[in-house]
Short mmCIF file of C-alpha atoms in Angstrom, two decimals:
data_model
loop_
_atom_site.label_atom_id
_atom_site.label_comp_id
_atom_site.label_asym_id
_atom_site.label_seq_id
_atom_site.Cartn_x
_atom_site.Cartn_y
_atom_site.Cartn_z
CA MET W 1 33.95 12.46 1.05
CA PRO W 2 30.78 11.01 2.62
CA VAL W 3 30.76 10.30 6.34
CA PRO W 4 30.31 6.63 7.37
CA LEU W 5 26.98 5.84 9.03
CA LYS W 6 28.79 4.64 12.14
CA THR W 7 30.38 8.07 12.53
CA LEU W 8 27.06 9.80 12.02
CA PHE W 9 25.34 7.73 14.71
CA TYR W 10 28.29 8.19 17.06
CA ASN W 11 28.03 11.98 16.69
CA LEU W 12 24.24 12.32 16.92
CA GLY W 13 24.55 14.03 20.30
CA TYR W 14 26.90 16.61 18.82
CA PHE W 15 24.62 17.17 15.82
CA TRP W 16 21.54 17.79 17.97
CA GLN W 17 23.51 20.13 20.20
CA GLU W 18 24.44 22.10 17.11
CA VAL W 19 20.80 22.17 16.00
CA LYS W 20 19.70 23.56 19.37
CA THR W 21 22.42 26.19 19.23
CA SER W 22 21.41 27.23 15.72
CA ILE W 23 17.72 27.45 16.59
CA ARG W 24 18.55 29.45 19.72
CA LEU W 25 20.51 31.93 17.60
CA ASN W 26 17.56 32.29 15.18
CA LEU W 27 14.71 31.56 17.60
CA TRP W 28 12.03 33.88 16.24
CA THR W 29 12.97 33.23 12.63
CA SER W 30 12.71 29.49 13.26
CA PHE W 31 9.39 29.92 15.06
CA PHE W 32 7.79 31.99 12.30
CA SER W 33 9.21 29.64 9.66
CA ALA W 34 7.59 26.62 11.35
CA ALA W 35 4.31 28.53 11.76
CA SER W 36 4.33 29.62 8.11
CA ILE W 37 4.96 26.07 6.90
CA GLY W 38 2.19 24.81 9.18
CA LEU W 39 -0.33 27.30 7.81
CA ILE W 40 0.45 26.69 4.15
CA LEU W 41 0.27 22.93 4.75
CA PHE W 42 -3.11 23.45 6.42
CA ILE W 43 -4.36 25.35 3.35
CA LEU W 44 -3.13 22.52 1.14
CA ALA W 45 -4.94 20.01 3.36
CA ALA W 46 -8.17 22.00 3.00
CA VAL W 47 -7.91 21.92 -0.81
CA LEU W 48 -7.14 18.18 -0.80
CA ALA W 49 -10.05 17.47 1.57
CA GLY W 50 -12.44 19.28 -0.79
CA TRP W 51 -11.02 17.36 -3.74
CA TRP W 52 -11.35 13.96 -2.04
CA THR W 53 -14.88 14.76 -0.81
CA SER W 54 -16.03 15.73 -4.30
CA GLN W 55 -14.51 12.51 -5.66
CA HIS W 56 -16.46 10.58 -3.02
CA PHE W 57 -19.72 12.26 -4.07
CA VAL W 58 -19.13 11.58 -7.76
CA ALA W 59 -18.27 7.93 -7.07
CA MET W 60 -21.37 7.57 -4.89
CA LEU W 61 -23.64 9.20 -7.47
CA SER W 62 -22.01 7.20 -10.25
CA ARG W 63 -22.93 3.98 -8.47
CA GLU W 64 -26.49 5.28 -8.16
CA ALA W 65 -26.62 6.65 -11.71
CA GLU W 66 -29.58 5.27 -13.57
CA ILE W 67 -31.32 5.50 -16.91
CA SER W 68 -35.09 5.45 -17.04
CA VAL W 69 -36.46 3.70 -20.13
CA PHE W 70 -40.14 4.06 -21.07
CA TRP W 71 -41.60 1.67 -23.59
CA GLN W 72 -44.31 2.38 -26.14
CA GLU W 73 -47.94 2.02 -25.08
CA GLY W 74 -49.66 -1.17 -26.05
CA LEU W 75 -46.69 -3.53 -25.65
CA ALA W 76 -47.64 -6.92 -24.25
CA GLU W 77 -45.93 -8.34 -21.16
CA GLU W 78 -43.99 -10.78 -23.31
CA GLU W 79 -42.71 -7.93 -25.49
CA VAL W 80 -41.68 -5.89 -22.42
CA ALA W 81 -39.85 -8.91 -21.01
CA ALA W 82 -38.06 -9.38 -24.35
CA LEU W 83 -37.16 -5.67 -24.33
CA VAL W 84 -35.66 -6.02 -20.85
CA GLY W 85 -33.55 -8.91 -22.10
CA GLU W 86 -32.27 -6.84 -25.01
CA VAL W 87 -31.32 -4.00 -22.66
CA GLU W 88 -29.51 -6.44 -20.36
CA ALA W 89 -27.49 -7.71 -23.32
CA LEU W 90 -26.06 -4.26 -24.10
CA ALA W 91 -22.41 -3.66 -23.22
CA GLY W 92 -21.93 -1.37 -20.24
CA VAL W 93 -25.16 -2.33 -18.46
CA ARG W 94 -24.72 -3.37 -14.79
CA GLU W 95 -28.30 -3.92 -13.68
CA VAL W 96 -31.81 -3.85 -15.17
CA ARG W 97 -35.17 -4.04 -13.41
CA ILE W 98 -38.78 -2.98 -14.01
CA VAL W 99 -40.16 -0.26 -11.74
CA SER W 100 -43.91 -0.57 -11.38
CA ALA W 101 -46.29 2.40 -11.44
CA GLU W 102 -46.93 1.93 -7.72
CA GLU W 103 -43.21 1.98 -6.89
CA ALA W 104 -42.71 5.07 -9.05
CA TYR W 105 -45.54 6.75 -7.09
CA GLN W 106 -43.90 5.87 -3.75
CA ARG W 107 -40.54 7.14 -4.90
CA MET W 108 -42.02 10.48 -5.86
CA ALA W 109 -43.82 10.70 -2.53
CA GLU W 110 -40.51 10.17 -0.73
CA ILE W 111 -38.84 12.86 -2.84
CA LEU W 112 -41.63 15.38 -2.21
CA GLY W 113 -41.63 14.69 1.53
CA ARG W 114 -44.03 17.10 3.24
CA GLU W 115 -45.37 18.20 -0.13
CA ALA W 116 -46.39 14.64 -1.07
CA GLY W 117 -50.04 15.55 -0.41
CA VAL W 118 -50.16 17.13 -3.86
CA LEU W 119 -50.22 13.62 -5.34
CA ALA W 120 -53.62 13.04 -3.73
CA LEU W 121 -55.07 15.60 -6.15
CA PHE W 122 -54.80 13.04 -8.95
CA GLU W 123 -57.79 10.75 -9.32
CA SER W 124 -55.51 7.89 -10.38
CA ASN W 125 -51.82 7.10 -10.33
CA PRO W 126 -50.21 9.50 -12.85
CA PHE W 127 -47.06 7.39 -13.12
CA VAL W 128 -46.34 4.60 -15.56
CA PRO W 129 -44.01 1.63 -15.20
CA TYR W 130 -40.56 1.87 -16.71
CA ILE W 131 -37.26 0.01 -17.01
CA GLU W 132 -34.54 1.14 -14.61
CA VAL W 133 -31.06 0.65 -16.04
CA LYS W 134 -27.84 1.13 -14.04
CA PRO W 135 -24.90 1.54 -16.44
CA VAL W 136 -21.16 1.68 -16.06
CA LEU W 137 -20.71 5.45 -15.89
CA ALA W 138 -17.85 5.58 -18.38
CA GLU W 139 -20.03 3.77 -20.93
CA SER W 140 -23.35 5.53 -20.19
CA VAL W 141 -23.37 7.43 -23.49
CA GLU W 142 -23.04 4.22 -25.48
CA VAL W 143 -25.69 2.54 -23.33
CA VAL W 144 -28.20 5.37 -23.93
CA GLU W 145 -27.57 5.33 -27.67
CA GLY W 146 -27.92 1.54 -27.75
CA ILE W 147 -31.22 1.65 -25.87
CA ARG W 148 -32.65 4.32 -28.18
CA GLU W 149 -32.00 2.09 -31.19
CA LEU W 150 -34.07 -0.77 -29.76
CA PRO W 151 -37.58 -1.24 -31.16
CA GLY W 152 -40.45 -0.42 -28.79
CA ILE W 153 -38.66 2.40 -26.93
CA ALA W 154 -40.70 5.59 -26.44
CA TYR W 155 -38.40 7.74 -24.29
CA VAL W 156 -35.05 7.50 -22.49
CA ARG W 157 -34.19 9.74 -19.53
CA ASP W 158 -30.74 9.90 -17.92
CA ASN W 159 -28.80 12.16 -15.52
CA ARG W 160 -25.61 12.44 -17.54
CA GLU W 161 -25.69 16.25 -17.43
CA ILE W 162 -25.65 16.34 -13.62
CA LEU W 163 -22.84 13.80 -13.42
CA ALA W 164 -20.89 15.65 -16.10
CA ARG W 165 -21.10 18.85 -14.06
CA LEU W 166 -19.96 17.03 -10.94
CA GLN W 167 -17.04 15.52 -12.81
CA GLY W 168 -16.19 19.01 -14.09
CA LEU W 169 -16.13 20.22 -10.48
CA VAL W 170 -13.80 17.35 -9.55
CA ARG W 171 -11.44 18.29 -12.38
CA ILE W 172 -11.36 21.91 -11.17
CA LEU W 173 -10.60 20.79 -7.60
CA GLU W 174 -7.96 18.42 -8.96
CA VAL W 175 -6.22 21.29 -10.76
CA LEU W 176 -6.47 23.39 -7.58
CA GLY W 177 -5.00 20.50 -5.60
CA TYR W 178 -1.98 20.16 -7.88
CA ALA W 179 -1.55 23.94 -8.07
CA GLY W 180 -1.78 24.16 -4.27
CA LEU W 181 0.80 21.41 -3.87
CA ALA W 182 3.15 23.20 -6.26
CA ALA W 183 2.68 26.53 -4.46
CA VAL W 184 3.21 24.93 -1.05
CA THR W 185 6.35 23.17 -2.29
CA VAL W 186 7.88 26.40 -3.59
CA ALA W 187 6.94 28.35 -0.45
CA ALA W 188 8.27 25.68 1.92
CA LEU W 189 11.55 25.33 0.01
CA ILE W 190 12.09 29.10 0.04
CA ILE W 191 11.34 29.40 3.76
CA ILE W 192 13.50 26.46 4.83
CA SER W 193 16.40 27.28 2.52
CA HIS W 194 16.36 30.86 3.84
CA ILE W 195 16.57 29.79 7.50
CA ILE W 196 19.37 27.32 6.68
CA LYS W 197 21.34 30.02 4.89
CA LEU W 198 20.93 32.32 7.90
CA SER W 199 22.19 29.57 10.20
CA PHE W 200 25.09 28.87 7.87
CA TYR W 201 26.19 32.51 7.74
CA ALA W 202 25.76 32.95 11.50
CA ARG W 203 28.23 30.12 12.11
CA ARG W 204 30.75 30.71 9.35
CA SER W 205 33.71 30.96 11.72
CA GLN W 206 32.84 27.61 13.33
CA ILE W 207 32.40 25.97 9.93
CA TYR W 208 35.73 27.36 8.78
CA THR W 209 37.40 25.93 11.90
CA LEU W 210 35.89 22.49 11.23
CA GLU W 211 37.14 22.60 7.66
CA LEU W 212 40.65 23.44 8.88
CA LEU W 213 40.47 20.45 11.22
CA GLY W 214 39.69 18.22 8.24
CA ALA W 215 35.94 17.69 8.78
CA PRO W 216 34.27 16.59 5.50
CA GLY W 217 31.50 18.66 4.01
CA SER W 218 28.88 16.00 4.69
CA PHE W 219 29.76 16.05 8.42
CA ILE W 220 29.34 19.84 8.51
CA ALA W 221 26.07 19.68 6.59
CA VAL W 222 24.29 17.15 8.86
CA PRO W 223 23.28 19.66 11.60
CA PHE W 224 21.81 21.99 8.98
CA LEU W 225 19.85 19.12 7.42
CA LEU W 226 18.51 18.14 10.83
CA GLU W 227 17.59 21.74 11.58
CA GLY W 228 15.59 22.12 8.38
CA LEU W 229 13.93 18.76 8.97
CA LEU W 230 13.01 19.70 12.54
CA ILE W 231 11.52 23.08 11.55
CA ALA W 232 9.48 21.50 8.75
CA LEU W 233 8.23 18.69 11.01
CA LEU W 234 7.16 21.24 13.62
CA GLY W 235 5.21 23.00 10.88
CA GLY W 236 3.69 19.67 9.87
CA LEU W 237 2.67 18.98 13.48
CA LEU W 238 0.99 22.38 13.65
CA ALA W 239 -0.88 21.65 10.42
CA MET W 240 -1.98 18.24 11.74
CA ALA W 241 -3.15 19.81 15.00
CA LEU W 242 -5.36 22.14 12.96
CA VAL W 243 -6.51 19.60 10.36
CA LEU W 244 -7.79 16.79 12.61
CA PRO W 245 -10.38 18.85 14.55
CA ALA W 246 -11.22 20.92 11.46
CA VAL W 247 -12.19 17.82 9.46
CA HIS W 248 -14.52 16.61 12.23
CA LEU W 249 -16.01 20.10 12.64
CA VAL W 250 -16.73 20.57 8.93
CA ALA W 251 -18.10 17.02 8.61
CA GLY W 252 -20.45 17.66 11.53
CA GLN W 253 -21.70 20.89 9.98
CA LEU W 254 -22.21 19.30 6.55
CA SER W 255 -24.04 16.28 7.97
CA GLY W 256 -26.45 18.67 9.69
CA LEU W 257 -27.01 20.75 6.56
CA LEU W 258 -27.08 17.83 4.10
CA PRO W 259 -28.39 14.82 6.05
CA PHE W 260 -29.35 12.99 2.85
CA LEU W 261 -25.73 12.85 1.59
CA SER W 262 -23.26 10.17 2.60
CA LEU W 263 -20.05 11.93 3.64
CA PRO W 264 -16.58 10.35 3.76
CA ASP W 265 -15.52 9.07 7.17
CA PRO W 266 -13.98 12.16 8.85
CA GLY W 267 -11.69 10.04 11.03
CA ALA W 268 -10.19 8.17 8.08
CA MET W 269 -9.84 11.37 6.03
CA GLY W 270 -8.24 13.23 8.93
CA TRP W 271 -5.58 10.58 9.49
CA LYS W 272 -4.99 10.26 5.76
CA LEU W 273 -4.34 14.00 5.59
CA ALA W 274 -2.15 13.83 8.70
CA GLY W 275 0.00 11.09 7.19
CA LEU W 276 0.35 13.04 3.96
CA LEU W 277 1.31 16.21 5.83
CA ALA W 278 3.93 14.33 7.85
CA GLY W 279 5.51 12.94 4.68
CA LEU W 280 5.41 16.29 2.88
CA SER W 281 6.89 18.20 5.80
CA ALA W 282 9.81 15.75 6.05
CA ALA W 283 10.42 15.94 2.29
CA PHE W 284 10.23 19.75 2.33
CA GLY W 285 12.61 19.91 5.30
CA LEU W 286 15.31 17.83 3.64
CA ALA W 287 14.89 19.40 0.20
CA GLY W 288 14.85 22.95 1.60
CA SER W 289 17.96 22.28 3.68
CA LEU W 290 19.84 20.91 0.68
CA LEU W 291 18.75 23.91 -1.38
CA GLY W 292 19.88 26.32 1.34
CA LEU W 293 23.28 24.65 1.68
CA SER W 294 23.81 24.52 -2.07
CA THR W 295 23.20 28.26 -2.43
CA ALA W 296 25.13 29.35 0.69
CA LYS W 297 28.70 30.53 0.15
CA MET W 298 31.54 31.03 2.55
#
């Protein structure tokens, strides 16, 4: 028979006293259990951080994805303008503009950086104007095929291969993220259920006495549920204490090594991971406690 909420609240002091007694009886086991949960949650956070960062890069590059369209020599300005209009009319096209030969030269100089002096070896500007097309990434294949069918097109260049590889990397990290979550779930449930079973067996005589006095099973189970929840939350706090500085440290190192890349906000990512770890640790604590109680026998 379930215990009324009023009774549970009234006996909270007793429940917490029982939790402290149980943890004192299994102090080192409880400590190593919390530490183990904290470490495996930290590993999960590292996998998730890599997954979210790669998604950020793909989204950023997708927004910057462009198709370079070169028209045939000899086209008049009116024909080029008409060609631009036809490209704009294609489904999946977000933006279209003409890049002049001078702008193309400047872009290459910026890319080459210190080596831009090599461009001075050319007697004239080696670049030609072209049409810059920014497509919706999911429809880029259709956009490229549509452009190639237009009259007056000489060559179409796109970066689909690079984006496809990046998306492949995201899928791999996504699989690792789900696999890591599954592994962490199993490990946490085993650890917590084991400590709850130890506590249960260590206090069998007390539990038997409570049953003889007419205490319902739900009343007896509450201290064990609170114990599992407390151990898991302590593990979650340990993981959060490791994750928050680690995210800022890694972000600082990456920004120094890759200054040209826009990284996700480390503060926002750190707190997002912390919130997720808090929720997971609470869920693992309750689920592991229930599993331990369901498999324990008098």
